[in-house]
Amino acid sequence: MPLRRSSLEVEAVESGLRLRRSLRMMRDGWPILLIGMALGVAVSVTALRLVVPQYTAVMVIGPTARVGAAAMGARLPVLIGREAAAAASEPGPGDEILSDFARYLQLFTSIPVAERMMVDPALLRGLFPGRWDEEAGGWRPAPGPVASAKRLFLALVGRSDWVEPDAERVASALRERLTVDMVGSGPMRRLRLRHPDRAMALRILSAAAQATDAHLRAEASRRSAAQIAHARARLAGITVAEHRRALADLLSEQERIAMMIEVDLPLAADAIEPPAAAQRPDWPNPLTVVPMAALVGLVAGALVVSLRRLWLAGGEAAP
């Protein structure tokens, strides 16, 4: 009687047959695989020559330290326990707590920060390098076929493309160039900004950080000044000693906060690592792009070889 093979043996035999067929197919189609790899390398090298290399400016920030030798100290009264959460939270689901650092991250690419950055014309020219005409000394439409097609489409629907940058365009350009990543599981954030000019990348990132801190400082100073003026106005019309003492304590605390806001130190975020960039462009990276393109070409060649074999097998089975 013939021996019956187990299912594992049958699967092993079938796998071996499939492997031998694949190796035979690759052996017969090695010129196509080689051509695919060569095309992938050629396309990647051409793309690397056409794409403008860019530098990446990196900056690590964290919440402003309140204690320690490098800290500016607490600006607000420090409470403990449930009183602290009740005083610092806003009513809502889960008692949302919004810190100065959270405001800083949200405002980094906002329109108010963009308005502060627009004071420096060099930053505008750096954010929109293709839109500034040095000879005419003014802004011009974006060059290139894609930009021309966009302007034509907008003209057909009765719209016009922007020429001179405004705060909304500056904020949008910052959002396109900037990426924010977490550093580990802590509160620190790593900011990355890419630009074809290394010096301009560092300048834009530093200017955005300074403008964000200046905006928060101005808002905190405005709130503190309004509270001080209100406390002084109420204090002038109150005669009850207990009420006057409470208002005097409140006024004294607000004046202390206003004094701490004026200290020439970061208000919401400390620069753990100041802006820095490599001396050579780091995007795109040829050591990554070329091998990946060669691998894609190899896979495409293998797909062509498989389709060719199926085509030939179908032609043989047709008669």
PDB file of C-alpha atoms in Angstrom:
ATOM      1  CA  MET A   1       0.000   0.000   0.000  1.00  0.00           C
ATOM      2  CA  PRO A   2       1.288   3.504  -0.811  1.00  0.00           C
ATOM      3  CA  LEU A   3       2.308   5.658   2.126  1.00  0.00           C
ATOM      4  CA  ARG A   4       0.067   8.647   2.830  1.00  0.00           C
ATOM      5  CA  ARG A   5       1.907  11.908   3.367  1.00  0.00           C
ATOM      6  CA  SER A   6       0.948  14.221   6.167  1.00  0.00           C
ATOM      7  CA  SER A   7      -0.386  17.740   5.494  1.00  0.00           C
ATOM      8  CA  LEU A   8       2.872  19.279   6.712  1.00  0.00           C
ATOM      9  CA  GLU A   9       4.888  17.240   4.230  1.00  0.00           C
ATOM     10  CA  VAL A  10       2.529  18.215   1.414  1.00  0.00           C
ATOM     11  CA  GLU A  11       2.806  21.907   2.313  1.00  0.00           C
ATOM     12  CA  ALA A  12       6.610  21.652   2.518  1.00  0.00           C
ATOM     13  CA  VAL A  13       6.759  20.046  -0.940  1.00  0.00           C
ATOM     14  CA  GLU A  14       4.462  22.697  -2.411  1.00  0.00           C
ATOM     15  CA  SER A  15       6.478  25.488  -0.809  1.00  0.00           C
ATOM     16  CA  GLY A  16       9.677  24.021  -2.244  1.00  0.00           C
ATOM     17  CA  LEU A  17       8.126  23.837  -5.703  1.00  0.00           C
ATOM     18  CA  ARG A  18       6.926  27.442  -5.503  1.00  0.00           C
ATOM     19  CA  LEU A  19      10.364  28.580  -4.351  1.00  0.00           C
ATOM     20  CA  ARG A  20      12.080  26.742  -7.208  1.00  0.00           C
ATOM     21  CA  ARG A  21       9.642  28.250  -9.714  1.00  0.00           C
ATOM     22  CA  SER A  22      10.265  31.735  -8.316  1.00  0.00           C
ATOM     23  CA  LEU A  23      14.039  31.290  -8.446  1.00  0.00           C
ATOM     24  CA  ARG A  24      13.823  29.954 -11.992  1.00  0.00           C
ATOM     25  CA  MET A  25      11.622  32.880 -12.996  1.00  0.00           C
ATOM     26  CA  MET A  26      14.039  35.407 -11.442  1.00  0.00           C
ATOM     27  CA  ARG A  27      16.981  33.664 -13.094  1.00  0.00           C
ATOM     28  CA  ASP A  28      15.335  33.875 -16.485  1.00  0.00           C
ATOM     29  CA  GLY A  29      14.289  37.511 -15.953  1.00  0.00           C
ATOM     30  CA  TRP A  30      17.427  38.900 -14.314  1.00  0.00           C
ATOM     31  CA  PRO A  31      17.969  41.461 -17.124  1.00  0.00           C
ATOM     32  CA  ILE A  32      14.558  42.962 -16.362  1.00  0.00           C
ATOM     33  CA  LEU A  33      15.390  43.106 -12.641  1.00  0.00           C
ATOM     34  CA  LEU A  34      18.682  44.782 -13.396  1.00  0.00           C
ATOM     35  CA  ILE A  35      16.995  47.309 -15.688  1.00  0.00           C
ATOM     36  CA  GLY A  36      14.404  48.068 -12.994  1.00  0.00           C
ATOM     37  CA  MET A  37      17.094  48.739 -10.404  1.00  0.00           C
ATOM     38  CA  ALA A  38      19.042  50.906 -12.848  1.00  0.00           C
ATOM     39  CA  LEU A  39      15.949  52.919 -13.706  1.00  0.00           C
ATOM     40  CA  GLY A  40      15.156  53.419 -10.027  1.00  0.00           C
ATOM     41  CA  VAL A  41      18.683  54.684  -9.322  1.00  0.00           C
ATOM     42  CA  ALA A  42      18.620  56.947 -12.380  1.00  0.00           C
ATOM     43  CA  VAL A  43      15.270  58.464 -11.434  1.00  0.00           C
ATOM     44  CA  SER A  44      16.387  59.073  -7.840  1.00  0.00           C
ATOM     45  CA  VAL A  45      19.663  60.698  -8.907  1.00  0.00           C
ATOM     46  CA  THR A  46      17.802  62.942 -11.368  1.00  0.00           C
ATOM     47  CA  ALA A  47      15.276  63.919  -8.691  1.00  0.00           C
ATOM     48  CA  LEU A  48      18.062  64.703  -6.210  1.00  0.00           C
ATOM     49  CA  ARG A  49      19.657  67.023  -8.762  1.00  0.00           C
ATOM     50  CA  LEU A  50      16.363  68.780  -9.502  1.00  0.00           C
ATOM     51  CA  VAL A  51      15.150  69.179  -5.898  1.00  0.00           C
ATOM     52  CA  VAL A  52      16.603  72.110  -3.985  1.00  0.00           C
ATOM     53  CA  PRO A  53      18.395  70.718  -0.881  1.00  0.00           C
ATOM     54  CA  GLN A  54      17.260  72.108   2.440  1.00  0.00           C
ATOM     55  CA  TYR A  55      18.700  72.595   5.906  1.00  0.00           C
ATOM     56  CA  THR A  56      16.807  71.608   9.037  1.00  0.00           C
ATOM     57  CA  ALA A  57      16.975  73.976  12.002  1.00  0.00           C
ATOM     58  CA  VAL A  58      16.218  72.154  15.271  1.00  0.00           C
ATOM     59  CA  MET A  59      15.240  73.646  18.623  1.00  0.00           C
ATOM     60  CA  VAL A  60      14.144  71.912  21.838  1.00  0.00           C
ATOM     61  CA  ILE A  61      11.859  73.830  24.194  1.00  0.00           C
ATOM     62  CA  GLY A  62      10.190  73.075  27.508  1.00  0.00           C
ATOM     63  CA  PRO A  63       7.979  74.796  30.068  1.00  0.00           C
ATOM     64  CA  THR A  64       9.609  77.673  31.920  1.00  0.00           C
ATOM     65  CA  ALA A  65      11.243  76.410  35.112  1.00  0.00           C
ATOM     66  CA  ARG A  66       9.789  77.857  38.333  1.00  0.00           C
ATOM     67  CA  VAL A  67      12.394  76.462  40.722  1.00  0.00           C
ATOM     68  CA  GLY A  68      16.119  75.917  40.460  1.00  0.00           C
ATOM     69  CA  ALA A  69      19.143  78.037  39.675  1.00  0.00           C
ATOM     70  CA  ALA A  70      18.061  78.635  36.059  1.00  0.00           C
ATOM     71  CA  ALA A  71      14.436  79.469  36.900  1.00  0.00           C
ATOM     72  CA  MET A  72      12.645  82.817  36.934  1.00  0.00           C
ATOM     73  CA  GLY A  73      10.457  81.907  39.902  1.00  0.00           C
ATOM     74  CA  ALA A  74       6.706  81.566  40.229  1.00  0.00           C
ATOM     75  CA  ARG A  75       4.696  84.518  38.966  1.00  0.00           C
ATOM     76  CA  LEU A  76       1.410  83.385  40.532  1.00  0.00           C
ATOM     77  CA  PRO A  77       0.657  82.335  44.114  1.00  0.00           C
ATOM     78  CA  VAL A  78       1.402  78.673  44.632  1.00  0.00           C
ATOM     79  CA  LEU A  79      -1.557  76.711  46.013  1.00  0.00           C
ATOM     80  CA  ILE A  80      -1.656  73.128  47.199  1.00  0.00           C
ATOM     81  CA  GLY A  81      -4.297  70.439  46.883  1.00  0.00           C
ATOM     82  CA  ARG A  82      -7.802  70.868  45.557  1.00  0.00           C
ATOM     83  CA  GLU A  83      -7.632  74.637  45.934  1.00  0.00           C
ATOM     84  CA  ALA A  84      -4.844  74.710  43.352  1.00  0.00           C
ATOM     85  CA  ALA A  85      -6.865  72.747  40.788  1.00  0.00           C
ATOM     86  CA  ALA A  86      -9.968  74.833  41.440  1.00  0.00           C
ATOM     87  CA  ALA A  87      -8.054  78.089  41.009  1.00  0.00           C
ATOM     88  CA  ALA A  88      -6.127  77.060  37.898  1.00  0.00           C
ATOM     89  CA  SER A  89      -8.867  75.215  36.021  1.00  0.00           C
ATOM     90  CA  GLU A  90     -11.644  76.538  33.853  1.00  0.00           C
ATOM     91  CA  PRO A  91     -15.185  75.168  34.174  1.00  0.00           C
ATOM     92  CA  GLY A  92     -15.930  72.493  31.632  1.00  0.00           C
ATOM     93  CA  PRO A  93     -15.641  68.762  31.010  1.00  0.00           C
ATOM     94  CA  GLY A  94     -12.822  67.489  33.170  1.00  0.00           C
ATOM     95  CA  ASP A  95     -11.898  71.004  34.408  1.00  0.00           C
ATOM     96  CA  GLU A  96      -9.578  71.949  31.538  1.00  0.00           C
ATOM     97  CA  ILE A  97      -6.234  73.400  32.605  1.00  0.00           C
ATOM     98  CA  LEU A  98      -4.476  75.576  30.042  1.00  0.00           C
ATOM     99  CA  SER A  99      -0.877  76.417  30.897  1.00  0.00           C
ATOM    100  CA  ASP A 100       1.312  79.172  29.480  1.00  0.00           C
ATOM    101  CA  PHE A 101       3.342  76.503  27.675  1.00  0.00           C
ATOM    102  CA  ALA A 102       0.213  75.095  26.005  1.00  0.00           C
ATOM    103  CA  ARG A 103      -0.669  78.603  24.841  1.00  0.00           C
ATOM    104  CA  TYR A 104       2.884  78.988  23.560  1.00  0.00           C
ATOM    105  CA  LEU A 105       2.673  75.843  21.409  1.00  0.00           C
ATOM    106  CA  GLN A 106      -0.733  76.846  20.040  1.00  0.00           C
ATOM    107  CA  LEU A 107       0.364  80.387  19.169  1.00  0.00           C
ATOM    108  CA  PHE A 108       3.681  79.449  17.557  1.00  0.00           C
ATOM    109  CA  THR A 109       2.195  79.460  14.036  1.00  0.00           C
ATOM    110  CA  SER A 110      -0.729  81.804  14.726  1.00  0.00           C
ATOM    111  CA  ILE A 111      -1.680  85.042  13.008  1.00  0.00           C
ATOM    112  CA  PRO A 112      -0.741  87.316  15.978  1.00  0.00           C
ATOM    113  CA  VAL A 113       2.783  85.856  15.954  1.00  0.00           C
ATOM    114  CA  ALA A 114       2.938  86.214  12.159  1.00  0.00           C
ATOM    115  CA  GLU A 115       2.021  89.890  12.487  1.00  0.00           C
ATOM    116  CA  ARG A 116       4.962  90.431  14.816  1.00  0.00           C
ATOM    117  CA  MET A 117       7.318  88.629  12.438  1.00  0.00           C
ATOM    118  CA  MET A 118       6.169  90.745   9.480  1.00  0.00           C
ATOM    119  CA  VAL A 119       7.937  93.740  11.004  1.00  0.00           C
ATOM    120  CA  ASP A 120      11.223  92.298   9.688  1.00  0.00           C
ATOM    121  CA  PRO A 121      11.220  92.419   5.837  1.00  0.00           C
ATOM    122  CA  ALA A 122      14.122  89.941   5.664  1.00  0.00           C
ATOM    123  CA  LEU A 123      11.990  87.262   7.316  1.00  0.00           C
ATOM    124  CA  LEU A 124       9.235  87.753   4.749  1.00  0.00           C
ATOM    125  CA  ARG A 125      11.706  87.370   1.887  1.00  0.00           C
ATOM    126  CA  GLY A 126      13.091  84.257   3.556  1.00  0.00           C
ATOM    127  CA  LEU A 127       9.654  82.672   3.969  1.00  0.00           C
ATOM    128  CA  PHE A 128       8.748  83.406   0.328  1.00  0.00           C
ATOM    129  CA  PRO A 129      12.076  83.305  -1.528  1.00  0.00           C
ATOM    130  CA  GLY A 130      10.507  82.879  -4.967  1.00  0.00           C
ATOM    131  CA  ARG A 131       8.109  85.790  -4.616  1.00  0.00           C
ATOM    132  CA  TRP A 132      10.533  88.679  -4.078  1.00  0.00           C
ATOM    133  CA  ASP A 133      11.875  90.566  -7.094  1.00  0.00           C
ATOM    134  CA  GLU A 134      15.241  92.117  -6.232  1.00  0.00           C
ATOM    135  CA  GLU A 135      15.386  94.254  -9.376  1.00  0.00           C
ATOM    136  CA  ALA A 136      11.881  95.707  -9.047  1.00  0.00           C
ATOM    137  CA  GLY A 137      12.060  95.826  -5.250  1.00  0.00           C
ATOM    138  CA  GLY A 138       8.601  94.323  -4.828  1.00  0.00           C
ATOM    139  CA  TRP A 139       6.563  91.136  -4.695  1.00  0.00           C
ATOM    140  CA  ARG A 140       5.696  89.167  -7.810  1.00  0.00           C
ATOM    141  CA  PRO A 141       3.499  86.147  -8.618  1.00  0.00           C
ATOM    142  CA  ALA A 142       5.007  82.739  -7.960  1.00  0.00           C
ATOM    143  CA  PRO A 143       7.022  81.382 -10.915  1.00  0.00           C
ATOM    144  CA  GLY A 144       6.609  77.947 -12.468  1.00  0.00           C
ATOM    145  CA  PRO A 145       3.996  76.081 -14.524  1.00  0.00           C
ATOM    146  CA  VAL A 146       2.026  74.879 -11.485  1.00  0.00           C
ATOM    147  CA  ALA A 147       1.679  78.425 -10.147  1.00  0.00           C
ATOM    148  CA  SER A 148       0.685  79.684 -13.595  1.00  0.00           C
ATOM    149  CA  ALA A 149      -1.990  76.993 -13.897  1.00  0.00           C
ATOM    150  CA  LYS A 150      -3.286  77.921 -10.440  1.00  0.00           C
ATOM    151  CA  ARG A 151      -3.534  81.608 -11.396  1.00  0.00           C
ATOM    152  CA  LEU A 152      -5.347  80.680 -14.620  1.00  0.00           C
ATOM    153  CA  PHE A 153      -7.857  78.538 -12.735  1.00  0.00           C
ATOM    154  CA  LEU A 154      -8.489  81.278 -10.168  1.00  0.00           C
ATOM    155  CA  ALA A 155      -8.955  83.809 -12.963  1.00  0.00           C
ATOM    156  CA  LEU A 156     -11.563  81.576 -14.608  1.00  0.00           C
ATOM    157  CA  VAL A 157     -13.620  81.459 -11.385  1.00  0.00           C
ATOM    158  CA  GLY A 158     -13.239  85.185 -10.751  1.00  0.00           C
ATOM    159  CA  ARG A 159     -10.526  84.993  -8.101  1.00  0.00           C
ATOM    160  CA  SER A 160      -6.950  86.258  -8.001  1.00  0.00           C
ATOM    161  CA  ASP A 161      -3.820  84.802  -6.463  1.00  0.00           C
ATOM    162  CA  TRP A 162      -2.135  86.755  -3.678  1.00  0.00           C
ATOM    163  CA  VAL A 163       0.948  88.819  -4.432  1.00  0.00           C
ATOM    164  CA  GLU A 164       2.059  90.596  -1.267  1.00  0.00           C
ATOM    165  CA  PRO A 165       2.162  88.330   1.814  1.00  0.00           C
ATOM    166  CA  ASP A 166      -0.174  89.044   4.714  1.00  0.00           C
ATOM    167  CA  ALA A 167      -0.367  87.646   8.244  1.00  0.00           C
ATOM    168  CA  GLU A 168      -2.498  84.682   7.190  1.00  0.00           C
ATOM    169  CA  ARG A 169      -0.017  83.677   4.458  1.00  0.00           C
ATOM    170  CA  VAL A 170       2.929  84.037   6.835  1.00  0.00           C
ATOM    171  CA  ALA A 171       1.210  81.836   9.431  1.00  0.00           C
ATOM    172  CA  SER A 172       0.394  79.265   6.728  1.00  0.00           C
ATOM    173  CA  ALA A 173       4.026  79.258   5.540  1.00  0.00           C
ATOM    174  CA  LEU A 174       5.193  78.649   9.112  1.00  0.00           C
ATOM    175  CA  ARG A 175       2.789  75.732   9.502  1.00  0.00           C
ATOM    176  CA  GLU A 176       4.028  74.188   6.249  1.00  0.00           C
ATOM    177  CA  ARG A 177       7.698  74.428   7.207  1.00  0.00           C
ATOM    178  CA  LEU A 178       7.457  73.652  10.940  1.00  0.00           C
ATOM    179  CA  THR A 179       7.040  70.270  12.608  1.00  0.00           C
ATOM    180  CA  VAL A 180       6.648  69.713  16.348  1.00  0.00           C
ATOM    181  CA  ASP A 181       7.596  66.381  17.939  1.00  0.00           C
ATOM    182  CA  MET A 182       7.503  65.153  21.517  1.00  0.00           C
ATOM    183  CA  VAL A 183      10.804  64.473  23.245  1.00  0.00           C
ATOM    184  CA  GLY A 184      10.264  61.182  25.025  1.00  0.00           C
ATOM    185  CA  SER A 185       7.152  61.168  27.194  1.00  0.00           C
ATOM    186  CA  GLY A 186       7.840  64.486  28.952  1.00  0.00           C
ATOM    187  CA  PRO A 187       6.602  68.017  28.244  1.00  0.00           C
ATOM    188  CA  MET A 188       9.561  69.026  26.059  1.00  0.00           C
ATOM    189  CA  ARG A 189       9.020  69.553  22.323  1.00  0.00           C
ATOM    190  CA  ARG A 190      11.453  69.419  19.397  1.00  0.00           C
ATOM    191  CA  LEU A 191      10.795  72.049  16.715  1.00  0.00           C
ATOM    192  CA  ARG A 192      12.088  71.452  13.180  1.00  0.00           C
ATOM    193  CA  LEU A 193      12.055  74.014  10.375  1.00  0.00           C
ATOM    194  CA  ARG A 194      13.401  73.394   6.853  1.00  0.00           C
ATOM    195  CA  HIS A 195      14.706  76.047   4.490  1.00  0.00           C
ATOM    196  CA  PRO A 196      17.125  76.149   1.534  1.00  0.00           C
ATOM    197  CA  ASP A 197      19.228  78.760   3.380  1.00  0.00           C
ATOM    198  CA  ARG A 198      20.820  77.581   6.638  1.00  0.00           C
ATOM    199  CA  ALA A 199      21.166  81.053   8.159  1.00  0.00           C
ATOM    200  CA  MET A 200      17.579  81.930   7.262  1.00  0.00           C
ATOM    201  CA  ALA A 201      16.272  78.676   8.767  1.00  0.00           C
ATOM    202  CA  LEU A 202      17.934  79.517  12.080  1.00  0.00           C
ATOM    203  CA  ARG A 203      16.722  83.101  11.889  1.00  0.00           C
ATOM    204  CA  ILE A 204      13.090  82.203  11.178  1.00  0.00           C
ATOM    205  CA  LEU A 205      12.929  79.601  13.961  1.00  0.00           C
ATOM    206  CA  SER A 206      14.499  81.962  16.488  1.00  0.00           C
ATOM    207  CA  ALA A 207      12.282  84.869  15.417  1.00  0.00           C
ATOM    208  CA  ALA A 208       9.124  82.753  15.710  1.00  0.00           C
ATOM    209  CA  ALA A 209      10.087  81.673  19.241  1.00  0.00           C
ATOM    210  CA  GLN A 210      10.818  85.241  20.308  1.00  0.00           C
ATOM    211  CA  ALA A 211       7.629  86.593  18.712  1.00  0.00           C
ATOM    212  CA  THR A 212       5.502  83.955  20.456  1.00  0.00           C
ATOM    213  CA  ASP A 213       7.031  84.732  23.838  1.00  0.00           C
ATOM    214  CA  ALA A 214       6.642  88.481  23.240  1.00  0.00           C
ATOM    215  CA  HIS A 215       2.956  88.051  22.375  1.00  0.00           C
ATOM    216  CA  LEU A 216       2.297  86.047  25.533  1.00  0.00           C
ATOM    217  CA  ARG A 217       4.202  88.607  27.592  1.00  0.00           C
ATOM    218  CA  ALA A 218       2.171  91.465  26.117  1.00  0.00           C
ATOM    219  CA  GLU A 219      -1.101  89.660  26.854  1.00  0.00           C
ATOM    220  CA  ALA A 220      -0.047  88.872  30.427  1.00  0.00           C
ATOM    221  CA  SER A 221       1.051  92.475  30.958  1.00  0.00           C
ATOM    222  CA  ARG A 222      -2.244  93.792  29.567  1.00  0.00           C
ATOM    223  CA  ARG A 223      -4.278  91.551  31.877  1.00  0.00           C
ATOM    224  CA  SER A 224      -2.167  92.462  34.898  1.00  0.00           C
ATOM    225  CA  ALA A 225      -2.408  96.200  34.156  1.00  0.00           C
ATOM    226  CA  ALA A 226      -6.196  95.969  33.807  1.00  0.00           C
ATOM    227  CA  GLN A 227      -6.512  94.145  37.133  1.00  0.00           C
ATOM    228  CA  ILE A 228      -4.233  96.642  38.893  1.00  0.00           C
ATOM    229  CA  ALA A 229      -6.234  99.590  37.543  1.00  0.00           C
ATOM    230  CA  HIS A 230      -9.500  97.959  38.613  1.00  0.00           C
ATOM    231  CA  ALA A 231      -8.198  97.205  42.122  1.00  0.00           C
ATOM    232  CA  ARG A 232      -6.957 100.772  42.564  1.00  0.00           C
ATOM    233  CA  ALA A 233     -10.259 102.229  41.376  1.00  0.00           C
ATOM    234  CA  ARG A 234     -12.237 100.051  43.777  1.00  0.00           C
ATOM    235  CA  LEU A 235      -9.847 100.747  46.636  1.00  0.00           C
ATOM    236  CA  ALA A 236     -10.414 104.491  46.340  1.00  0.00           C
ATOM    237  CA  GLY A 237     -14.155 104.158  47.007  1.00  0.00           C
ATOM    238  CA  ILE A 238     -14.152 101.592  49.850  1.00  0.00           C
ATOM    239  CA  THR A 239     -14.060 102.694  53.501  1.00  0.00           C
ATOM    240  CA  VAL A 240     -14.535  99.381  55.330  1.00  0.00           C
ATOM    241  CA  ALA A 241     -11.168  98.424  56.802  1.00  0.00           C
ATOM    242  CA  GLU A 242     -11.556  94.697  56.170  1.00  0.00           C
ATOM    243  CA  HIS A 243     -12.488  95.224  52.531  1.00  0.00           C
ATOM    244  CA  ARG A 244      -9.672  97.720  52.048  1.00  0.00           C
ATOM    245  CA  ARG A 245      -7.198  95.250  53.486  1.00  0.00           C
ATOM    246  CA  ALA A 246      -8.383  92.488  51.118  1.00  0.00           C
ATOM    247  CA  LEU A 247      -8.157  94.798  48.111  1.00  0.00           C
ATOM    248  CA  ALA A 248      -4.743  96.026  49.210  1.00  0.00           C
ATOM    249  CA  ASP A 249      -3.488  92.454  49.379  1.00  0.00           C
ATOM    250  CA  LEU A 250      -4.925  91.767  45.925  1.00  0.00           C
ATOM    251  CA  LEU A 251      -3.329  94.924  44.541  1.00  0.00           C
ATOM    252  CA  SER A 252       0.028  94.031  46.070  1.00  0.00           C
ATOM    253  CA  GLU A 253      -0.109  90.550  44.529  1.00  0.00           C
ATOM    254  CA  GLN A 254      -1.000  91.919  41.098  1.00  0.00           C
ATOM    255  CA  GLU A 255       1.838  94.440  41.265  1.00  0.00           C
ATOM    256  CA  ARG A 256       4.220  91.600  42.115  1.00  0.00           C
ATOM    257  CA  ILE A 257       2.964  89.635  39.118  1.00  0.00           C
ATOM    258  CA  ALA A 258       3.402  92.672  36.861  1.00  0.00           C
ATOM    259  CA  MET A 259       6.955  93.097  38.111  1.00  0.00           C
ATOM    260  CA  MET A 260       7.778  89.432  37.428  1.00  0.00           C
ATOM    261  CA  ILE A 261       6.331  89.688  33.918  1.00  0.00           C
ATOM    262  CA  GLU A 262       8.740  92.519  33.142  1.00  0.00           C
ATOM    263  CA  VAL A 263      11.788  90.389  34.016  1.00  0.00           C
ATOM    264  CA  ASP A 264      13.907  89.825  30.908  1.00  0.00           C
ATOM    265  CA  LEU A 265      13.543  86.026  30.986  1.00  0.00           C
ATOM    266  CA  PRO A 266      11.448  83.594  28.896  1.00  0.00           C
ATOM    267  CA  LEU A 267       7.843  83.802  30.001  1.00  0.00           C
ATOM    268  CA  ALA A 268       6.348  80.470  28.897  1.00  0.00           C
ATOM    269  CA  ALA A 269       9.049  78.318  27.264  1.00  0.00           C
ATOM    270  CA  ASP A 270      12.752  77.829  27.911  1.00  0.00           C
ATOM    271  CA  ALA A 271      15.106  76.979  25.058  1.00  0.00           C
ATOM    272  CA  ILE A 272      16.542  73.693  26.296  1.00  0.00           C
ATOM    273  CA  GLU A 273      18.540  73.482  23.059  1.00  0.00           C
ATOM    274  CA  PRO A 274      18.928  76.749  21.099  1.00  0.00           C
ATOM    275  CA  PRO A 275      18.292  76.674  17.335  1.00  0.00           C
ATOM    276  CA  ALA A 276      20.999  74.736  15.493  1.00  0.00           C
ATOM    277  CA  ALA A 277      21.459  73.249  12.029  1.00  0.00           C
ATOM    278  CA  ALA A 278      24.019  71.057  10.297  1.00  0.00           C
ATOM    279  CA  GLN A 279      26.613  72.666   8.054  1.00  0.00           C
ATOM    280  CA  ARG A 280      25.394  70.616   5.070  1.00  0.00           C
ATOM    281  CA  PRO A 281      21.875  70.093   3.706  1.00  0.00           C
ATOM    282  CA  ASP A 282      20.176  67.098   5.294  1.00  0.00           C
ATOM    283  CA  TRP A 283      17.035  66.879   3.121  1.00  0.00           C
ATOM    284  CA  PRO A 284      16.615  64.915   0.977  1.00  0.00           C
ATOM    285  CA  ASN A 285      19.149  62.387   2.204  1.00  0.00           C
ATOM    286  CA  PRO A 286      20.844  60.601  -0.763  1.00  0.00           C
ATOM    287  CA  LEU A 287      21.898  57.689   1.454  1.00  0.00           C
ATOM    288  CA  THR A 288      18.207  56.942   2.011  1.00  0.00           C
ATOM    289  CA  VAL A 289      16.629  58.008  -1.270  1.00  0.00           C
ATOM    290  CA  VAL A 290      18.905  56.100  -3.686  1.00  0.00           C
ATOM    291  CA  PRO A 291      18.735  52.659  -1.943  1.00  0.00           C
ATOM    292  CA  MET A 292      14.953  53.001  -1.542  1.00  0.00           C
ATOM    293  CA  ALA A 293      14.600  53.889  -5.221  1.00  0.00           C
ATOM    294  CA  ALA A 294      16.754  50.880  -6.183  1.00  0.00           C
ATOM    295  CA  LEU A 295      14.545  48.631  -4.030  1.00  0.00           C
ATOM    296  CA  VAL A 296      11.387  50.045  -5.638  1.00  0.00           C
ATOM    297  CA  GLY A 297      12.911  49.442  -9.072  1.00  0.00           C
ATOM    298  CA  LEU A 298      13.741  45.860  -8.109  1.00  0.00           C
ATOM    299  CA  VAL A 299      10.168  45.220  -6.934  1.00  0.00           C
ATOM    300  CA  ALA A 300       8.793  46.780 -10.107  1.00  0.00           C
ATOM    301  CA  GLY A 301      11.102  44.563 -12.183  1.00  0.00           C
ATOM    302  CA  ALA A 302       9.957  41.473 -10.292  1.00  0.00           C
ATOM    303  CA  LEU A 303       6.344  42.448 -10.976  1.00  0.00           C
ATOM    304  CA  VAL A 304       7.103  42.814 -14.687  1.00  0.00           C
ATOM    305  CA  VAL A 305       8.809  39.403 -14.735  1.00  0.00           C
ATOM    306  CA  SER A 306       5.783  37.800 -13.042  1.00  0.00           C
ATOM    307  CA  LEU A 307       3.335  39.399 -15.468  1.00  0.00           C
ATOM    308  CA  ARG A 308       5.523  38.329 -18.398  1.00  0.00           C
ATOM    309  CA  ARG A 309       5.574  34.726 -17.199  1.00  0.00           C
ATOM    310  CA  LEU A 310       1.790  34.722 -16.763  1.00  0.00           C
ATOM    311  CA  TRP A 311       1.411  36.154 -20.272  1.00  0.00           C
ATOM    312  CA  LEU A 312       3.644  33.479 -21.753  1.00  0.00           C
ATOM    313  CA  ALA A 313       1.884  30.713 -19.805  1.00  0.00           C
ATOM    314  CA  GLY A 314      -1.486  31.957 -21.034  1.00  0.00           C
ATOM    315  CA  GLY A 315      -0.213  32.003 -24.626  1.00  0.00           C
ATOM    316  CA  GLU A 316       1.026  28.426 -24.351  1.00  0.00           C
ATOM    317  CA  ALA A 317      -2.250  27.200 -22.885  1.00  0.00           C
ATOM    318  CA  ALA A 318      -4.388  28.926 -25.520  1.00  0.00           C
ATOM    319  CA  PRO A 319      -3.758  26.465 -28.409  1.00  0.00           C
TER     320      PRO A 319
END
